[in-house]
Coordinates of C-alpha atoms in Angstrom, one line a residue:
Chain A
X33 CA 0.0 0.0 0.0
X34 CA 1.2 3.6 -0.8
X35 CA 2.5 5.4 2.3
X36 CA 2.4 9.3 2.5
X37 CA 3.3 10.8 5.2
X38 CA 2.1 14.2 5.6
X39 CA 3.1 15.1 9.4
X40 CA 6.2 17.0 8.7
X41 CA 5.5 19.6 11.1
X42 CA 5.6 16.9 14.1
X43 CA 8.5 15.2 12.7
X44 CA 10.9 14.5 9.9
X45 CA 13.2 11.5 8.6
X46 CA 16.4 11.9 9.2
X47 CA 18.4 12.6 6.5
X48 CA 20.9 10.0 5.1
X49 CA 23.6 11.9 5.2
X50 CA 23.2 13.2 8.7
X51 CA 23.2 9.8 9.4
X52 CA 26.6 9.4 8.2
X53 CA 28.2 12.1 10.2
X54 CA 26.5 10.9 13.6
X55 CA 27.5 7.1 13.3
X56 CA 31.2 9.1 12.5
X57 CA 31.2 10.7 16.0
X58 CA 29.9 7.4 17.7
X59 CA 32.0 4.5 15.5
X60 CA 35.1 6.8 15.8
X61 CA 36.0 10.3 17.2
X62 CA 33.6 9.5 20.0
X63 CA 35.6 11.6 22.6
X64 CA 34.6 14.2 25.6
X65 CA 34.9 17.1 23.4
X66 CA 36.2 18.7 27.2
X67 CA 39.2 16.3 27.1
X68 CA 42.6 17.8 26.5
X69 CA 44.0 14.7 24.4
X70 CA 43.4 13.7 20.6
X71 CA 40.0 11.8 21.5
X72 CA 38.9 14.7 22.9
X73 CA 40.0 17.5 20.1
X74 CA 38.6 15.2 17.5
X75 CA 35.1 15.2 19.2
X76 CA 35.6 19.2 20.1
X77 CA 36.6 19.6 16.2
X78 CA 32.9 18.3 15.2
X79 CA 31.1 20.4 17.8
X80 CA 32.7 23.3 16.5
X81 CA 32.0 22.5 13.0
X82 CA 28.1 22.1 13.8
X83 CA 27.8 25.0 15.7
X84 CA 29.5 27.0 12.4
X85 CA 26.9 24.8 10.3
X86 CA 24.0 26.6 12.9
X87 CA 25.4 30.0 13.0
X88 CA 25.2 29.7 9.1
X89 CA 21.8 28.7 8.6
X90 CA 20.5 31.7 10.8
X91 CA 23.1 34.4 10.5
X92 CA 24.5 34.5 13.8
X93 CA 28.0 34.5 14.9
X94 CA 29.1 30.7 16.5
X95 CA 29.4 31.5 20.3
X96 CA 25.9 33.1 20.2
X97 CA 24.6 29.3 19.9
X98 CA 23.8 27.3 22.8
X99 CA 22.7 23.5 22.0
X100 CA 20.1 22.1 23.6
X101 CA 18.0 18.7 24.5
X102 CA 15.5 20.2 21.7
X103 CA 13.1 23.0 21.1
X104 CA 11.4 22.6 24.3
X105 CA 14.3 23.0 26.0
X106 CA 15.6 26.2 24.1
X107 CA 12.6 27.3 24.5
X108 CA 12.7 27.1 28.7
X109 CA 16.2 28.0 29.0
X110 CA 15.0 31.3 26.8
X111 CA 12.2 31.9 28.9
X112 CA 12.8 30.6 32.3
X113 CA 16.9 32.1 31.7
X114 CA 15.6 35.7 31.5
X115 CA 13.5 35.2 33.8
X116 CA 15.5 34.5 36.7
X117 CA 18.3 36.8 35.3
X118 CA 16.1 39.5 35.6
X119 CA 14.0 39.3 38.1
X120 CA 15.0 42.3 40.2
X121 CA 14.8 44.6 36.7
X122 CA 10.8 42.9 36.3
X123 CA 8.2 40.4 36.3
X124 CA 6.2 40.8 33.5
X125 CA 5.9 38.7 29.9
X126 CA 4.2 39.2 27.1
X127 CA 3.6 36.3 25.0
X128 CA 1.2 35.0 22.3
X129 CA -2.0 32.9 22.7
X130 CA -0.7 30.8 20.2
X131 CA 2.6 29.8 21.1
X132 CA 3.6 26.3 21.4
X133 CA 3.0 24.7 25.3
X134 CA 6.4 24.2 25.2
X135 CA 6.6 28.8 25.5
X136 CA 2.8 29.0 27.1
X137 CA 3.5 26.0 30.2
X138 CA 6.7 27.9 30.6
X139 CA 5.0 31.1 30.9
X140 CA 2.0 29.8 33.1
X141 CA 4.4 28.3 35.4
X142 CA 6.5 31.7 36.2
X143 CA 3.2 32.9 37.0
X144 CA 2.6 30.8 39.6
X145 CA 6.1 31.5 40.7
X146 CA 5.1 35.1 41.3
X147 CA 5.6 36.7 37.4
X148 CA 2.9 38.7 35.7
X149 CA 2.0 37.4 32.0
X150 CA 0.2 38.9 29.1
X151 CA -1.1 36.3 26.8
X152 CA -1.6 38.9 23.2
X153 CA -4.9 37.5 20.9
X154 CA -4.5 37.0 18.0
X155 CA -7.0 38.0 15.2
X156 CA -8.8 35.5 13.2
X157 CA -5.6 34.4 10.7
X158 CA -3.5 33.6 13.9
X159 CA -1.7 36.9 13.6
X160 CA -0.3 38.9 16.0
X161 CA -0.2 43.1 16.0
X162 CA 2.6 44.4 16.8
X163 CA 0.9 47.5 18.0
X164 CA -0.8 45.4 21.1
X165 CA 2.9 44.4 21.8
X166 CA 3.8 48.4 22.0
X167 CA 0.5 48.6 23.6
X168 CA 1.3 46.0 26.1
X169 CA 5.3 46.7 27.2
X170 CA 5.3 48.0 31.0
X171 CA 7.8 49.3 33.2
X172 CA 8.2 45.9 34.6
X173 CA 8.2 43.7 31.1
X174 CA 11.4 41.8 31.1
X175 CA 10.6 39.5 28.2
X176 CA 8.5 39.1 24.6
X177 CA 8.0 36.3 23.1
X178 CA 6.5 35.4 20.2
X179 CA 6.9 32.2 17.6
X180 CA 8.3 33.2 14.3
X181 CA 5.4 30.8 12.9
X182 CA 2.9 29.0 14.3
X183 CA 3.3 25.0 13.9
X184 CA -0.9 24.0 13.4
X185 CA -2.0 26.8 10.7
X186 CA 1.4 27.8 9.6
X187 CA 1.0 31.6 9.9
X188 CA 4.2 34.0 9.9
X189 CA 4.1 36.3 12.3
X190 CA 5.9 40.2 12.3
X191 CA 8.9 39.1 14.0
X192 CA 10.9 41.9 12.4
X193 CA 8.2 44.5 13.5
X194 CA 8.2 43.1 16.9
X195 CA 11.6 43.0 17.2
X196 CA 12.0 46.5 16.7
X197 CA 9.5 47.9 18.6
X198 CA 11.1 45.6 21.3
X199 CA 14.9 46.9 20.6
X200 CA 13.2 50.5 20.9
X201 CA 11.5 49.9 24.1
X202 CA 15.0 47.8 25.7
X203 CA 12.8 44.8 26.5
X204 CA 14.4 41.2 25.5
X205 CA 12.7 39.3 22.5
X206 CA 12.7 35.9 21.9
X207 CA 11.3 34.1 19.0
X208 CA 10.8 30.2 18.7
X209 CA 11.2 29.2 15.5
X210 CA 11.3 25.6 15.5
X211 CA 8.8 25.3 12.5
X212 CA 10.4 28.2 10.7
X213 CA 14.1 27.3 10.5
X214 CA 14.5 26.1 7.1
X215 CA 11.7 27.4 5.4
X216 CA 11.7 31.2 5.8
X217 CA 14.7 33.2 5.9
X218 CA 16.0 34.1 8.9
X219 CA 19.1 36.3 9.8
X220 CA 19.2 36.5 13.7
X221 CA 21.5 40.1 13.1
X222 CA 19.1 42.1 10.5
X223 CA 16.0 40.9 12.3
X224 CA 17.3 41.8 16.0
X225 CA 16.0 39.1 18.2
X226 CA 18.1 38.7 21.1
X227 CA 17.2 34.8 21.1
X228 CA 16.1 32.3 19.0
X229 CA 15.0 28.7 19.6
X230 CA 15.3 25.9 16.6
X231 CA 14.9 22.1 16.6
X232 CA 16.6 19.4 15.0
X233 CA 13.8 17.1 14.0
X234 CA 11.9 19.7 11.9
X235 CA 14.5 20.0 9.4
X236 CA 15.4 15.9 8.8
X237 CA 17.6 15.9 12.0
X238 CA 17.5 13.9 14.8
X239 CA 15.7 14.1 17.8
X240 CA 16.8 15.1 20.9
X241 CA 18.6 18.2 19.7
X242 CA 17.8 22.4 19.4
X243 CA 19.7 25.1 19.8
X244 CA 19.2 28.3 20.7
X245 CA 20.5 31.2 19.4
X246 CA 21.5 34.3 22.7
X247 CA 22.7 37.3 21.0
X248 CA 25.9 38.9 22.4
X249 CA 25.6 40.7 25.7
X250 CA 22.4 38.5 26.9
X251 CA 22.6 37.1 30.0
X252 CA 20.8 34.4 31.0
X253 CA 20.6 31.9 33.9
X254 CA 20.9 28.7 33.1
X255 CA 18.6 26.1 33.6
X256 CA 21.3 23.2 34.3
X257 CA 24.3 24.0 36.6
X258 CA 27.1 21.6 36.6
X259 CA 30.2 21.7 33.9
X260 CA 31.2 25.2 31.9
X261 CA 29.6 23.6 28.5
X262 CA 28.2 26.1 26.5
X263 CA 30.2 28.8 27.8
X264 CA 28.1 28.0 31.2
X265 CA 24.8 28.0 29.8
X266 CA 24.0 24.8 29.7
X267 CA 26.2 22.1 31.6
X268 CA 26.0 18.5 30.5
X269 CA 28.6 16.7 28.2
X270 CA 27.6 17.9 24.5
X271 CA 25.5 15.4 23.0
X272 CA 27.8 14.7 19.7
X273 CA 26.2 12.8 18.0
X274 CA 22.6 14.8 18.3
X275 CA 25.2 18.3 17.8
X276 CA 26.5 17.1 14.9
X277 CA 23.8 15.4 13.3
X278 CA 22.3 19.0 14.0
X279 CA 24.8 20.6 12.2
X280 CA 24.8 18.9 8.8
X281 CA 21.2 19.5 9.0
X282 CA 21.4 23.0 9.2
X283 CA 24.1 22.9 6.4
X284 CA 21.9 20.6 4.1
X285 CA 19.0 23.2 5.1
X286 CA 20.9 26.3 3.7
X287 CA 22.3 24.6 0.9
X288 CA 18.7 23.0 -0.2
X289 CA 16.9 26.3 0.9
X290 CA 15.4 27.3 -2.2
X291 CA 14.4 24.4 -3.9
X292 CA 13.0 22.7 -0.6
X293 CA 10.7 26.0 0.1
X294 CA 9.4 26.0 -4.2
X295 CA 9.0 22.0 -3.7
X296 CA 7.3 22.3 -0.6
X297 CA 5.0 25.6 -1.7
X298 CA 4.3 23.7 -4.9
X299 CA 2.9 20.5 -3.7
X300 CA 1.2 22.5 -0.2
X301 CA -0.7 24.1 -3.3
X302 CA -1.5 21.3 -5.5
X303 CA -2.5 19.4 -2.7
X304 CA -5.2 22.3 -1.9
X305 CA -6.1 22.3 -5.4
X306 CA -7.0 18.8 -5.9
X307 CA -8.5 18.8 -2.6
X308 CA -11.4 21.5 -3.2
X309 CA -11.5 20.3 -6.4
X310 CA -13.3 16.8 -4.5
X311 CA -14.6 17.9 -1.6
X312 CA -17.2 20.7 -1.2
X313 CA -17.8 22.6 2.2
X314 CA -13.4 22.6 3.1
X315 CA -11.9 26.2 4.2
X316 CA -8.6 27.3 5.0
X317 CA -7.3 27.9 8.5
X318 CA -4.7 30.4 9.0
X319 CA -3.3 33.1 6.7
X320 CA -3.7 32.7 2.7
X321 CA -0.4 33.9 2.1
X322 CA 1.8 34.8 5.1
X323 CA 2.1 31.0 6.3
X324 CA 4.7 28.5 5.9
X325 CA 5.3 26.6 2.6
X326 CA 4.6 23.1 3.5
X327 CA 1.4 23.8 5.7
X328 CA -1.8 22.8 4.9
X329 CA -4.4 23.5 7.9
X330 CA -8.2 22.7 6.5
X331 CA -11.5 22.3 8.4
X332 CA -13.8 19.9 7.1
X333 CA -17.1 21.0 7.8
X334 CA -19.7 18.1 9.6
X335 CA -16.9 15.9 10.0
X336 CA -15.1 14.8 12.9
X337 CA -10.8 15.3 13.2
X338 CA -10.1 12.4 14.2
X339 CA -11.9 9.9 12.3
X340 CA -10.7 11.4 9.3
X341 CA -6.8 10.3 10.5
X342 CA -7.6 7.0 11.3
X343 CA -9.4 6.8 8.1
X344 CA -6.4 8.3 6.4
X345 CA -4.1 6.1 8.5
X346 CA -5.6 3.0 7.1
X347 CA -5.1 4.2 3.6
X348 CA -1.5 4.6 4.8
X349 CA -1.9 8.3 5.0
X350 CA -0.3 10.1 8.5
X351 CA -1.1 14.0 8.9
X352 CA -2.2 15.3 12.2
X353 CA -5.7 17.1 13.5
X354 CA -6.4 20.4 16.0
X355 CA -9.7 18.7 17.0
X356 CA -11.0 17.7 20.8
X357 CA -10.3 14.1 20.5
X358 CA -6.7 14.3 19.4
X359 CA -5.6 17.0 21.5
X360 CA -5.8 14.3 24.8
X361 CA -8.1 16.6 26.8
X362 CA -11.0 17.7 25.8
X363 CA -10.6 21.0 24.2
X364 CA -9.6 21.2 20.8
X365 CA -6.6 23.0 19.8
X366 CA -5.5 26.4 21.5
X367 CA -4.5 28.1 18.4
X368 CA -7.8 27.1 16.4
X369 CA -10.3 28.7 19.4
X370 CA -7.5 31.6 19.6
X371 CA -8.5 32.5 15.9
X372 CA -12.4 32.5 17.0
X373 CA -12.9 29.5 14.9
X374 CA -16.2 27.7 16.7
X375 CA -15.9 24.4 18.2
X376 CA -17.2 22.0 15.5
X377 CA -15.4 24.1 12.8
X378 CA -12.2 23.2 14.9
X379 CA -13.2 19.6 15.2
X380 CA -13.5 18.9 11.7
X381 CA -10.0 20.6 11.3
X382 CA -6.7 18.6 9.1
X383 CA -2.8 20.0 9.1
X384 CA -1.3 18.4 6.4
X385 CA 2.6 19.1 6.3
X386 CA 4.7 18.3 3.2
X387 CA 8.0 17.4 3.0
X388 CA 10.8 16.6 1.1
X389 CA 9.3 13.3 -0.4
X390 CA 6.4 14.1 -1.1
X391 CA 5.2 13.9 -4.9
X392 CA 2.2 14.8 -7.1
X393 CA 1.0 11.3 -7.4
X394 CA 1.1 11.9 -3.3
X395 CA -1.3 14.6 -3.5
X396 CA -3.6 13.4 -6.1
X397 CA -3.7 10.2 -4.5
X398 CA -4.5 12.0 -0.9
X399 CA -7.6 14.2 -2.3
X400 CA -9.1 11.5 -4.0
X401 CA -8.9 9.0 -0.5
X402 CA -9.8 12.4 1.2
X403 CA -12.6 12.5 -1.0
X404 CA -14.2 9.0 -0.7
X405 CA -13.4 9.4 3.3
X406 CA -15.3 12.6 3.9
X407 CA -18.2 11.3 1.5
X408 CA -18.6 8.5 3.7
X409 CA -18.3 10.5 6.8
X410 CA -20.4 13.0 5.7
X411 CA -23.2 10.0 5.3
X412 CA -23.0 9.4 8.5
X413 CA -23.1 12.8 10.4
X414 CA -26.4 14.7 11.7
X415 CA -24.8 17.6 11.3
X416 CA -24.3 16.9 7.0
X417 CA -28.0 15.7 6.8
X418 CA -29.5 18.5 8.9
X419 CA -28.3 20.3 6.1
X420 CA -29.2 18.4 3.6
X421 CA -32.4 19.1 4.1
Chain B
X312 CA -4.9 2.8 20.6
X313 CA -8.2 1.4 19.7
X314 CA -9.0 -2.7 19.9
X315 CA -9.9 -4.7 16.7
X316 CA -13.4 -4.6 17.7
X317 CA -13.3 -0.8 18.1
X318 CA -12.0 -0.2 14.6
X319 CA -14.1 -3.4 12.9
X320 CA -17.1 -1.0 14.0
X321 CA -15.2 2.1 12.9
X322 CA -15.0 0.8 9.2
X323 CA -18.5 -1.2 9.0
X324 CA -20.4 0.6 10.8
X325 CA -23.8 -1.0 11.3
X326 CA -27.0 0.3 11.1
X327 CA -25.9 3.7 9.6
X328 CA -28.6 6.4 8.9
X329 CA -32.6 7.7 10.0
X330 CA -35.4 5.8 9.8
X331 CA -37.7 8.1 7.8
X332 CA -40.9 8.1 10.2
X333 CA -39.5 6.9 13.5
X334 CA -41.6 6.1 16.8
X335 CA -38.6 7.5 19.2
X336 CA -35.8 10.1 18.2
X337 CA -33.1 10.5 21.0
X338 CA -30.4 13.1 20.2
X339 CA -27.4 13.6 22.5
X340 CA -24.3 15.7 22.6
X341 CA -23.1 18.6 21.6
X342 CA -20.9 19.5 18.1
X343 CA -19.0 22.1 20.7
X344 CA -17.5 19.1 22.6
X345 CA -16.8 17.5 19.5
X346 CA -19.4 14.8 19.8
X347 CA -22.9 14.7 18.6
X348 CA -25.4 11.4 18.4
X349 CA -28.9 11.4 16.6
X350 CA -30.7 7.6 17.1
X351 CA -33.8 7.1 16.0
X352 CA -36.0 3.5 16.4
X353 CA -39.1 1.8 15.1
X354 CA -40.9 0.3 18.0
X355 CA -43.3 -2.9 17.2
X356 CA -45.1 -5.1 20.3
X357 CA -42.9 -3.3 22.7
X358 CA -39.5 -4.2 20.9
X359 CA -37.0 -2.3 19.3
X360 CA -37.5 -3.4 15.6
X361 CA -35.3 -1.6 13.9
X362 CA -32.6 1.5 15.1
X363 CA -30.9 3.7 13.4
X364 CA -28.1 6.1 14.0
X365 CA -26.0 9.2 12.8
X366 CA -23.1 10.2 14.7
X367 CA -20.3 13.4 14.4
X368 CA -17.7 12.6 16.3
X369 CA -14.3 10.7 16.6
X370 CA -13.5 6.9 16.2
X371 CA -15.0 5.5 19.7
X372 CA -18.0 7.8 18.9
X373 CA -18.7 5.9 15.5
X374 CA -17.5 2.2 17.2
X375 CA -19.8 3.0 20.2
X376 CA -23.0 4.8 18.1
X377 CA -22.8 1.1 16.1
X378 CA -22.2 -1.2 18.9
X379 CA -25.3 -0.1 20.8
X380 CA -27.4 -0.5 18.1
X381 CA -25.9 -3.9 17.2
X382 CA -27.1 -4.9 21.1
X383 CA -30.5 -3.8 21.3
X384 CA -31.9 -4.8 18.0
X385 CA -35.1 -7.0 18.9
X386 CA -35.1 -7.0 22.4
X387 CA -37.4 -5.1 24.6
X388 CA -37.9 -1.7 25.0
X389 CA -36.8 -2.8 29.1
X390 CA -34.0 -5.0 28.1
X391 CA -32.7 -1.8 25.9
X392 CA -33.0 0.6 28.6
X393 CA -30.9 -1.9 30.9
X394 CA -27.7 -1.2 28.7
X395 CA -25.3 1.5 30.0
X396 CA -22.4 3.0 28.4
X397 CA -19.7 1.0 30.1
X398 CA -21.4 -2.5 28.9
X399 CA -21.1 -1.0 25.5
X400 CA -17.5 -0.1 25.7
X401 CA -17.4 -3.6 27.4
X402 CA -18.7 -5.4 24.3
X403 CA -15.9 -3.7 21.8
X404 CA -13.5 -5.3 23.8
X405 CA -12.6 -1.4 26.1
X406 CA -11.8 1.5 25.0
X407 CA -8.4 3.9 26.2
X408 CA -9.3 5.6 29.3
X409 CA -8.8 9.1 27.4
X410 CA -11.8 8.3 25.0
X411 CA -14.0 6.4 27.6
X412 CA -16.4 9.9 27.9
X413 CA -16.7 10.0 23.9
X414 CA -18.3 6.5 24.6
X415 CA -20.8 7.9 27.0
X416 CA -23.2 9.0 24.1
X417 CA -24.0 6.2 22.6
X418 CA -26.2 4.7 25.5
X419 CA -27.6 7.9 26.2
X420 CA -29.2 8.1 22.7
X421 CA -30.5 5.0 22.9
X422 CA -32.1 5.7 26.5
X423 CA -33.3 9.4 24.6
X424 CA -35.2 7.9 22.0
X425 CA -37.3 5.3 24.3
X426 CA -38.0 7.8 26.6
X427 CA -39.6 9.7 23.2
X428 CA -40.8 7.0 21.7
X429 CA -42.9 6.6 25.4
X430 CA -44.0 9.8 26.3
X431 CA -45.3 10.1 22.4
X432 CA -47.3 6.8 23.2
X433 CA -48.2 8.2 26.3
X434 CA -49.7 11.5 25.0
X435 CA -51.4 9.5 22.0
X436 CA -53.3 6.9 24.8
X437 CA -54.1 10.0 27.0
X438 CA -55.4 11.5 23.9
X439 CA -57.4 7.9 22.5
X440 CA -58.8 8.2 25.9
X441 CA -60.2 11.6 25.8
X442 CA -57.9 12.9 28.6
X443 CA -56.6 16.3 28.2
X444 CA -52.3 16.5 27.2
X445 CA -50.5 17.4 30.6

C-alpha cells in the first residue's frame, strides 16, 4: 500500500547523510569534546564545526549558539533564563495565545512562581499586531515572546516589526522558530531578536537536539548548573552525535533552501487544489499567504478530526488534526479557538505538512482518498444531513 | 490505541442512517465538545425493531454509536433501557481511558429515543382516551 506521510510539522526523517556524520562521531572520534587529548580535540573539532553549520543557517556568529535537549528545552532556558536573570529589573511577559506549550507551560508556570504574564490575541488568521505588543510593554516587562510561525495553521508572524518595537522599548525578545528554520529566511542580526530557539527534528535531523540562538551581551541563567559547556549556559557533556547530526542538518537546510521551500510551496498548493477540487464545504485555517510553505491547515465542515486520520491512516496516509479528540483533553486546539474558529469548525480541522518526499502522485492520491473518506463520513453525520435538508 | 473490535465497527459501521418516520428520536451531545449522536428507532409489540443512528464525532464515537445498536436490535424496550455505556465499551472489547467519555453517548441516545418514543405513546393513549395532554 502507498505510504504518505504528511506530518512533517511533528517530525521529519532523518536525513541519510546526517546519518553518516553521527555514526562518525559514535564508531570513531567519539571523545569528551572537554578532554585535552586527541580523542577529545577530535570530538571538540565536530562540535565546532556544527555550531558553524548553525550560525550559518541563521546568520549568527558561532558563540551566540547554545545547543540544547530540543526546542522545548531552548525554549525554557530562553524563557525561564531571562526570567531568573532579571528578576529584580521585572516580572512581566508578554507572549502569544498561540505559542507552542512548550513557551505558554513555561509562561503559566512563572506565573505561579510570582511573574505577571500577558497572553496577546491574535485576530482571526492567527496573527499577531505588533501595536498590542507596544501597547502591552510596562515598566516591569522583562521579556517578549513570540513564535516566528505558528506549527498547526502555519502563519508568519511580524517578528521583524516586533523585534523592533522591542529593541526601541530595551525589552528582551525571543522568537521560537522551531517550524520556521528552514523554510523562511532568517538572519538572527538584520532581524534583531536577542534569542532564538530551533529544533533538529523539523529540518530531517535527529531528535533530541535544538539550539538556541543568545545574541551577544544576553545574559541568562541557566537552567542546568554543573560543567562550563556552553560557555556555562547549559552544563551536561555535549550530546555529539545529536550536535553534529544538527549541524549537517542545518548545512543541508541552507544549501537546499530554495528548492526545498518552491518544492514544498508547490505541492502544499497542488494538494489544496485537488482537494477542493473533490470535496465541497473545506476552508482554509490560517493566513492565505503569510504562512509557511509546507502547511496545509483545513476544516472539514460536519466531519469529525479524528476519524478522518484513522481513516487516512488506514489508507496509509499520517497528517495530524487540531480537533478535541486528538488534542488528549477535551478542548480542541488552543490556536484554532484563539483564531475564533467555533468548536465543531475546529473539530472537523486537518494540518497536512509536506516534505521533502512528497510527490504529485502523493497529492492526487491524498484528495481523491480524502474525498471517498469525507463522503462516507459525511453519510454518517447529523450535522451533514440537517443540512441536507 | 483502539482494539480490533473498536475499529471493525469504525470501518463497517452498522445500522448507519434515519429511519424516515421513527416512533422515538433520542439526540445527544453537543458538536462544541466535538461529539454529537442522533438515534432514531421503530418500535413494534414493545421491541426495538429496527434503530438507526447518525453520529459526528471521533473513532469510539462511531465504534460505540454502532455497537449499541448492534445490542438492542429485537429485544425489549426494558431490556434496551438496561444497557449502560460501560457495557457498550465492554462489548468492543474497552476502549483507552482518554476516550471512555466520547463513549458515553451512545447509550444515552438510545435511552433518549425510548423515553420519546414513550411519552409520544403516552400522550397518544391520554389522547385515545379523551384525557386532556398534561
Amino acid at each position: 500500500m502507498r505510504r504518505v506521510y504528511l506530518d512533517h510539522a511533528a517530525t521529519t526523517p532523518v536525513h541519510p547523510e546526517v546519518v553518516e556524520v553521527m555514526k562518525h562521531y559514535m564508531l570513531q572520534d567519539w571523545g569528551n569534546p572537554s578532554s585535552i587529548h586527541s580523542f577529545g580535540r577530535e570530538a571538540r573539532a565536530g562540535v565546532d564545526e556544527a555550531r558553524a553549520r548553525v550560525a550559518a543557517l541563521i546568520g549568527a556568529d558561532p558563540d551566540e549558539i547554545v545547543f540544547t535537549g530540543g526546542g522545548t528545552e531552548a525554549d525554557n532556558l530562553a524563557i525561564k533564563g531571562t526570567a531568573w536573570e532579571l528578576r529584580n529589573k521585572g516580572d512581566h511577559i508578554i507572549t502569544s495565545a498561540v505559542e507552542h506549550h512548550a513557551v505558554l507551560h513555561t509562561v503559566e508556570w512563572l506565573e505561579k512562581q510570582g511573574f505577571r504574564a500577558t497572553y496577546l490575541p491574535v485576530d482571526g488568521y492567527g496573527m499577531v499586531d505588533p501595536g498590542d505588543v507596544e501597547k502591552a510593554i510596562t515598566p516591569s516587562t522583562i521579556l517578549v515572546s513570540i513564535m516566528a510561525a505558528n506549527n498547526e495553521v502555519g502563519t508568519v508572524q511580524p517578528i521583524a516589526e516586533i523585534a523592533r518595537i522591542c529593541r526601541e522599548k530595551g525589552v528582551r525578545f525571543h522568537t521560537d522558530a522551531v517550524q520556521a528554520v528552514g523554510q523562511l529566511p532568517i538572519d538572527v542580526h538584520a532581524l534583531g531578536v536577542d534569542m532564538l530557539s530551533l529544533s533538529g527534528h523539523k529540518i530531517y535531523g535527529p531528535k533530541g537536539v535544538g539550539a538556541l540562538y543568545v545574541r551577544r551581551g544576553v545574559r541568562l541563567t541557566p537552567l542546568l548548573h554543573g560543567g562550563a559547556h556552553e560557555r556555562k549556559r547549559r552544563a551536561g557533556t555535549e550530546g555529539v552525535p545529536g550536535i553534529v547530526g544538527l549541524g549537517k542538518a542545518a548545512e543541508l537546510a541552507r544549501l537546499h533552501f530554495d528548492e526545498r521551500v518552491a518544492h514544498y510551496r508547490r505541492m502544499r498548493d497542488l494538494l489544496w487544489e485537488r482537494i477542493r477540487e473533490r470535496v465541497p464545504e473545506v476552508r482554509l485555517n490560517g493566513h492565505p499567504t503569510e504562512r509557511l510553505p509546507n502547511n496545509l491547515n483545513i476544516s472539514v465542515l460536519y466531519v469529525e478530526g479524528e476519524s478522518m486520520l484513522l481513516n487516512l491512516d488506514m489508507k496509509g496516509i499520517a497528517a495530524s488534526s487540531g480537533s478535541a479528540c486528538t488534542s488528549g483533553s477535551l478542548e480542541p486546539s488552543h490556536v484554532l479557538l484563539a483564531m475564533g474558529i467555533p468548536h465543531e469548525v475546529a473539530h472537523g480541522s486537518l494540518r497536512m505538512t509536506v516534505g521533502v518526499s512528497t510527490t504529485e502522485e502523493d497529492t492526487d492520491y491524498v484528495a481523491r482518498s480524502l474525498a471517498e473518506i469525507v463522503e462516507r463520513l459525511r453519510a454518517m453525520s447529523p450535522l451533514w444531513n440537517a443540512r441536507a435538508r | 490505541m483502539y482494539s480490533q473490535k473498536v475499529m471493525e465497527h469504525f470501518t463497517n459501521p452498522r445500522n448507519v442512517g434515519e429511519i424516515p418516520d421513527p416512533d422515538g428520536v433520542g439526540t445527544v451531545g453537543n458538536p462544541v465538545c466535538g461529539d454529537l449522536m442522533k438515534i432514531t428507532i421503530k418500535v413494534k409489540d414493545n421491541r426495538i425493531e429496527d434503530i438507526k443512528f447518525l453520529t459526528f464525532g471521533c473513532g469510539a464515537a462511531i465504534a460505540t454509536s454502532s455497537m449499541v445498536t448492534e445490542m438492542v436490535k429485537g429485544k425489549t424496550l426494558e431490556e434496551a433501557m438496561q444497557v449502560t455505556n460501560r457495557a457498550v465499551a465492554e462489548a468492543l472489547g474497552g476502549l483507552p481511558p482518554i476516550k471512555m467519555h466520547c463513549s458515553n453517548l451512545a447509550a444515552d441516545a438510545l435511552h433518549a429515543a425510548i423515553k420519546d418514543y414513550l411519552s409520544r405513546s403516552n400522550g397518544k393513549k391520554a389522547e385515545d382516551r379523551g384525557e386532556e395532554k398534561t
